[in-house]
Amino acid sequence: MVNKARQGRDFIARHGETVYNVARRMQGDHLHIPLTRAGFAQADAMGAALRTLLGPKPKLTLWASTAGRALQTLAIIAEHLELDWHQARTDARLVEIGMGQWTGRYYRDVAAESPDFMDEEHRLYRRPPPGGEWYDAIAARVSGWLADTDADPGDRLVIMHGMSSRVLRGLMTGLDVMPQFAAPVAPDLPQGSIVRIEHGVETVVHLGSGDIAHSAPA
């Protein structure tokens, strides 16, 4: 359910492309995966777009998942906005879906073992990774972050991940639970994209340059 009382606006961004993304490996909640040159370019474009939209030194609370790729992306954006990256807040509840035994594996290898593991229409998994996480668990943890930040004054910039941000956006915009995934899930967006959510209404403010059709979803 949309919380109309949530203070401020949320700018939710998907981090830039990583070496795992371009190789189509499953990174999930793996913390230390660097951006590619394309990923840095996407972060640059996000920073420039936000500066155009908000101006220099906007009153934003900076948030990121604890993953290095999110923090790298935020560092570039913060420089554009003339904000102090060192003041950013991190929260492990914003990390990507836990991939369990699939962490680090190539999508092609998992597909060879389980050809139907991926719902290509929605770009989501059909079943939990062995020892990994399901979408209802993501919904529970990001709901906790929402509850803890609802009363915070001002706007927030949140740098996170493909699948986990889709669940967060689904919750914030009041989408129905998708029974096959046990959670509300917003549409996929390319890496380097930013949405603004205000009072439950989502607007895409910057569409990333990533190619959804050929990129890894998580």
GROMACS .gro file of C-alpha atoms in nm:
model
  218
    1MET     CA    1   0.000   0.000   0.000
    2VAL     CA    2   0.130   0.346  -0.087
    3ASN     CA    3   0.231   0.552   0.216
    4LYS     CA    4   0.101   0.899   0.134
    5ALA     CA    5   0.261   1.034   0.452
    6ARG     CA    6   0.618   0.955   0.342
    7GLN     CA    7   0.824   1.271   0.359
    8GLY     CA    8   1.005   1.409   0.056
    9ARG     CA    9   1.078   1.250  -0.279
   10ASP     CA   10   1.281   0.940  -0.358
   11PHE     CA   11   1.518   0.930  -0.655
   12ILE     CA   12   1.591   0.561  -0.705
   13ALA     CA   13   1.872   0.465  -0.941
   14ARG     CA   14   2.014   0.140  -1.073
   15HIS     CA   15   2.394   0.127  -1.057
   16GLY     CA   16   2.612   0.137  -1.367
   17GLU     CA   17   2.720  -0.167  -1.568
   18THR     CA   18   2.970  -0.403  -1.402
   19VAL     CA   19   3.217  -0.660  -1.530
   20TYR     CA   20   2.969  -0.930  -1.421
   21ASN     CA   21   2.682  -0.765  -1.609
   22VAL     CA   22   2.869  -0.750  -1.936
   23ALA     CA   23   2.986  -1.111  -1.897
   24ARG     CA   24   2.631  -1.219  -1.801
   25ARG     CA   25   2.737  -1.363  -1.467
   26MET     CA   26   2.508  -1.373  -1.163
   27GLN     CA   27   2.632  -1.120  -0.910
   28GLY     CA   28   2.335  -1.097  -0.673
   29ASP     CA   29   2.446  -0.976  -0.329
   30HIS     CA   30   2.818  -1.017  -0.408
   31LEU     CA   31   2.972  -0.699  -0.267
   32HIS     CA   32   3.292  -0.639  -0.462
   33ILE     CA   33   3.237  -0.618  -0.838
   34PRO     CA   34   3.377  -0.315  -1.026
   35LEU     CA   35   3.209  -0.101  -1.287
   36THR     CA   36   3.309  -0.116  -1.652
   37ARG     CA   37   3.398   0.193  -1.853
   38ALA     CA   38   3.039   0.188  -1.977
   39GLY     CA   39   2.927   0.173  -1.614
   40PHE     CA   40   3.129   0.483  -1.527
   41ALA     CA   41   2.982   0.659  -1.832
   42GLN     CA   42   2.632   0.569  -1.714
   43ALA     CA   43   2.710   0.708  -1.369
   44ASP     CA   44   2.841   1.026  -1.532
   45ALA     CA   45   2.520   1.059  -1.730
   46MET     CA   46   2.309   1.006  -1.417
   47GLY     CA   47   2.503   1.272  -1.232
   48ALA     CA   48   2.468   1.520  -1.518
   49ALA     CA   49   2.094   1.452  -1.546
   50LEU     CA   50   2.038   1.501  -1.174
   51ARG     CA   51   2.241   1.822  -1.171
   52THR     CA   52   2.028   1.957  -1.455
   53LEU     CA   53   1.713   1.856  -1.270
   54LEU     CA   54   1.810   1.958  -0.916
   55GLY     CA   55   2.097   2.202  -0.955
   56PRO     CA   56   2.427   2.195  -0.763
   57LYS     CA   57   2.431   2.106  -0.395
   58PRO     CA   58   2.068   1.993  -0.372
   59LYS     CA   59   1.926   1.902  -0.034
   60LEU     CA   60   1.945   1.525  -0.072
   61THR     CA   61   2.017   1.245   0.168
   62LEU     CA   62   2.247   1.002  -0.013
   63TRP     CA   63   2.173   0.632   0.026
   64ALA     CA   64   2.334   0.326  -0.126
   65SER     CA   65   2.336  -0.047  -0.084
   66THR     CA   66   2.653  -0.180   0.076
   67ALA     CA   67   2.774  -0.321  -0.259
   68GLY     CA   68   3.081  -0.158  -0.409
   69ARG     CA   69   2.917  -0.107  -0.749
   70ALA     CA   70   2.643   0.104  -0.589
   71LEU     CA   71   2.896   0.308  -0.391
   72GLN     CA   72   3.113   0.358  -0.702
   73THR     CA   73   2.811   0.483  -0.895
   74LEU     CA   74   2.715   0.715  -0.611
   75ALA     CA   75   3.068   0.860  -0.593
   76ILE     CA   76   3.044   0.980  -0.955
   77ILE     CA   77   2.693   1.119  -0.907
   78ALA     CA   78   2.786   1.296  -0.583
   79GLU     CA   79   3.075   1.471  -0.761
   80HIS     CA   80   2.835   1.608  -1.023
   81LEU     CA   81   2.600   1.731  -0.750
   82GLU     CA   82   2.882   1.877  -0.537
   83LEU     CA   83   2.772   1.660  -0.246
   84ASP     CA   84   2.994   1.479   0.004
   85TRP     CA   85   3.008   1.106  -0.075
   86HIS     CA   86   3.149   1.048   0.273
   87GLN     CA   87   2.815   1.155   0.421
   88ALA     CA   88   2.628   0.881   0.233
   89ARG     CA   89   2.432   0.627   0.431
   90THR     CA   90   2.454   0.260   0.345
   91ASP     CA   91   2.205  -0.014   0.424
   92ALA     CA   92   2.240  -0.385   0.353
   93ARG     CA   93   1.864  -0.408   0.308
   94LEU     CA   94   1.910  -0.234  -0.027
   95VAL     CA   95   2.139  -0.503  -0.175
   96GLU     CA   96   2.052  -0.720  -0.472
   97ILE     CA   97   1.867  -1.053  -0.455
   98GLY     CA   98   2.070  -1.322  -0.278
   99MET     CA   99   2.180  -1.574  -0.540
  100GLY     CA  100   2.296  -1.853  -0.310
  101GLN     CA  101   2.471  -2.132  -0.505
  102TRP     CA  102   2.420  -1.942  -0.830
  103THR     CA  103   2.642  -1.650  -0.721
  104GLY     CA  104   2.911  -1.592  -0.979
  105ARG     CA  105   2.776  -1.846  -1.227
  106TYR     CA  106   2.721  -1.763  -1.593
  107TYR     CA  107   2.358  -1.738  -1.699
  108ARG     CA  108   2.429  -1.968  -1.993
  109ASP     CA  109   2.550  -2.245  -1.761
  110VAL     CA  110   2.242  -2.226  -1.538
  111ALA     CA  111   2.021  -2.219  -1.849
  112ALA     CA  112   2.193  -2.535  -1.978
  113GLU     CA  113   2.096  -2.715  -1.655
  114SER     CA  114   1.751  -2.556  -1.615
  115PRO     CA  115   1.627  -2.411  -1.946
  116ASP     CA  116   1.312  -2.265  -1.790
  117PHE     CA  117   1.472  -2.099  -1.485
  118MET     CA  118   1.413  -1.750  -1.627
  119ASP     CA  119   1.079  -1.582  -1.694
  120GLU     CA  120   1.191  -1.391  -2.002
  121GLU     CA  121   0.874  -1.179  -2.018
  122HIS     CA  122   0.931  -1.031  -1.674
  123ARG     CA  123   1.311  -1.083  -1.655
  124LEU     CA  124   1.271  -1.251  -1.317
  125TYR     CA  125   1.352  -1.600  -1.192
  126ARG     CA  126   1.083  -1.868  -1.187
  127ARG     CA  127   1.211  -2.018  -0.861
  128PRO     CA  128   1.452  -1.922  -0.584
  129PRO     CA  129   1.820  -1.989  -0.646
  130PRO     CA  130   1.942  -2.286  -0.435
  131GLY     CA  131   2.028  -2.140  -0.097
  132GLY     CA  132   1.926  -1.797  -0.223
  133GLU     CA  133   1.647  -1.548  -0.177
  134TRP     CA  134   1.297  -1.502  -0.316
  135TYR     CA  135   1.113  -1.182  -0.397
  136ASP     CA  136   0.896  -1.183  -0.086
  137ALA     CA  137   1.215  -1.174   0.124
  138ILE     CA  138   1.335  -0.871  -0.072
  139ALA     CA  139   0.998  -0.707  -0.013
  140ALA     CA  140   1.029  -0.768   0.362
  141ARG     CA  141   1.374  -0.616   0.392
  142VAL     CA  142   1.316  -0.310   0.172
  143SER     CA  143   0.985  -0.253   0.355
  144GLY     CA  144   1.189  -0.229   0.672
  145TRP     CA  145   1.411   0.035   0.516
  146LEU     CA  146   1.104   0.228   0.400
  147ALA     CA  147   0.950   0.222   0.747
  148ASP     CA  148   1.275   0.346   0.901
  149THR     CA  149   1.304   0.637   0.656
  150ASP     CA  150   0.940   0.744   0.613
  151ALA     CA  151   0.969   1.033   0.858
  152ASP     CA  152   1.310   1.156   0.741
  153PRO     CA  153   1.276   1.511   0.608
  154GLY     CA  154   1.375   1.607   0.256
  155ASP     CA  155   1.453   1.412  -0.057
  156ARG     CA  156   1.659   1.094  -0.090
  157LEU     CA  157   1.885   0.960  -0.365
  158VAL     CA  158   1.903   0.580  -0.345
  159ILE     CA  159   2.155   0.380  -0.550
  160MET     CA  160   2.074   0.010  -0.564
  161HIS     CA  161   2.020  -0.280  -0.802
  162GLY     CA  162   1.806  -0.427  -1.077
  163MET     CA  163   1.574  -0.675  -0.907
  164SER     CA  164   1.575  -0.528  -0.556
  165SER     CA  165   1.493  -0.180  -0.687
  166ARG     CA  166   1.205  -0.323  -0.888
  167VAL     CA  167   1.053  -0.470  -0.571
  168LEU     CA  168   1.108  -0.144  -0.380
  169ARG     CA  169   0.946   0.055  -0.661
  170GLY     CA  170   0.658  -0.192  -0.673
  171LEU     CA  171   0.593  -0.143  -0.303
  172MET     CA  172   0.624   0.235  -0.317
  173THR     CA  173   0.385   0.270  -0.611
  174GLY     CA  174   0.127   0.029  -0.472
  175LEU     CA  175   0.149  -0.236  -0.740
  176ASP     CA  176  -0.036  -0.562  -0.687
  177VAL     CA  177   0.153  -0.867  -0.569
  178MET     CA  178   0.244  -1.088  -0.865
  179PRO     CA  179   0.146  -1.436  -0.740
  180GLN     CA  180   0.421  -1.617  -0.929
  181PHE     CA  181   0.683  -1.397  -0.760
  182ALA     CA  182   0.507  -1.339  -0.425
  183ALA     CA  183   0.581  -0.965  -0.438
  184PRO     CA  184   0.490  -0.647  -0.628
  185VAL     CA  185   0.753  -0.592  -0.898
  186ALA     CA  186   0.789  -0.278  -1.111
  187PRO     CA  187   0.892  -0.293  -1.478
  188ASP     CA  188   1.259  -0.342  -1.559
  189LEU     CA  189   1.470  -0.041  -1.655
  190PRO     CA  190   1.818  -0.025  -1.810
  191GLN     CA  191   2.123   0.017  -1.592
  192GLY     CA  192   2.193   0.381  -1.521
  193SER     CA  193   1.823   0.472  -1.500
  194ILE     CA  194   1.668   0.697  -1.237
  195VAL     CA  195   1.306   0.725  -1.128
  196ARG     CA  196   1.144   0.980  -0.900
  197ILE     CA  197   0.871   0.854  -0.667
  198GLU     CA  198   0.654   1.108  -0.490
  199HIS     CA  199   0.336   1.015  -0.302
  200GLY     CA  200   0.327   0.680  -0.478
  201VAL     CA  201   0.365   0.819  -0.832
  202GLU     CA  202   0.670   0.713  -1.032
  203THR     CA  203   0.829   0.919  -1.309
  204VAL     CA  204   1.136   0.815  -1.508
  205VAL     CA  205   1.370   1.115  -1.492
  206HIS     CA  206   1.666   0.953  -1.670
  207LEU     CA  207   1.667   0.645  -1.889
  208GLY     CA  208   1.999   0.464  -1.885
  209SER     CA  209   2.191   0.364  -2.193
  210GLY     CA  210   2.202  -0.007  -2.108
  211ASP     CA  211   2.048  -0.264  -2.340
  212ILE     CA  212   1.787  -0.457  -2.141
  213ALA     CA  213   1.757  -0.732  -2.400
  214HIS     CA  214   2.124  -0.828  -2.377
  215SER     CA  215   2.212  -0.736  -2.019
  216ALA     CA  216   2.199  -0.956  -1.712
  217PRO     CA  217   1.894  -0.876  -1.497
  218ALA     CA  218   2.075  -0.906  -1.162
   0.00000   0.00000   0.00000
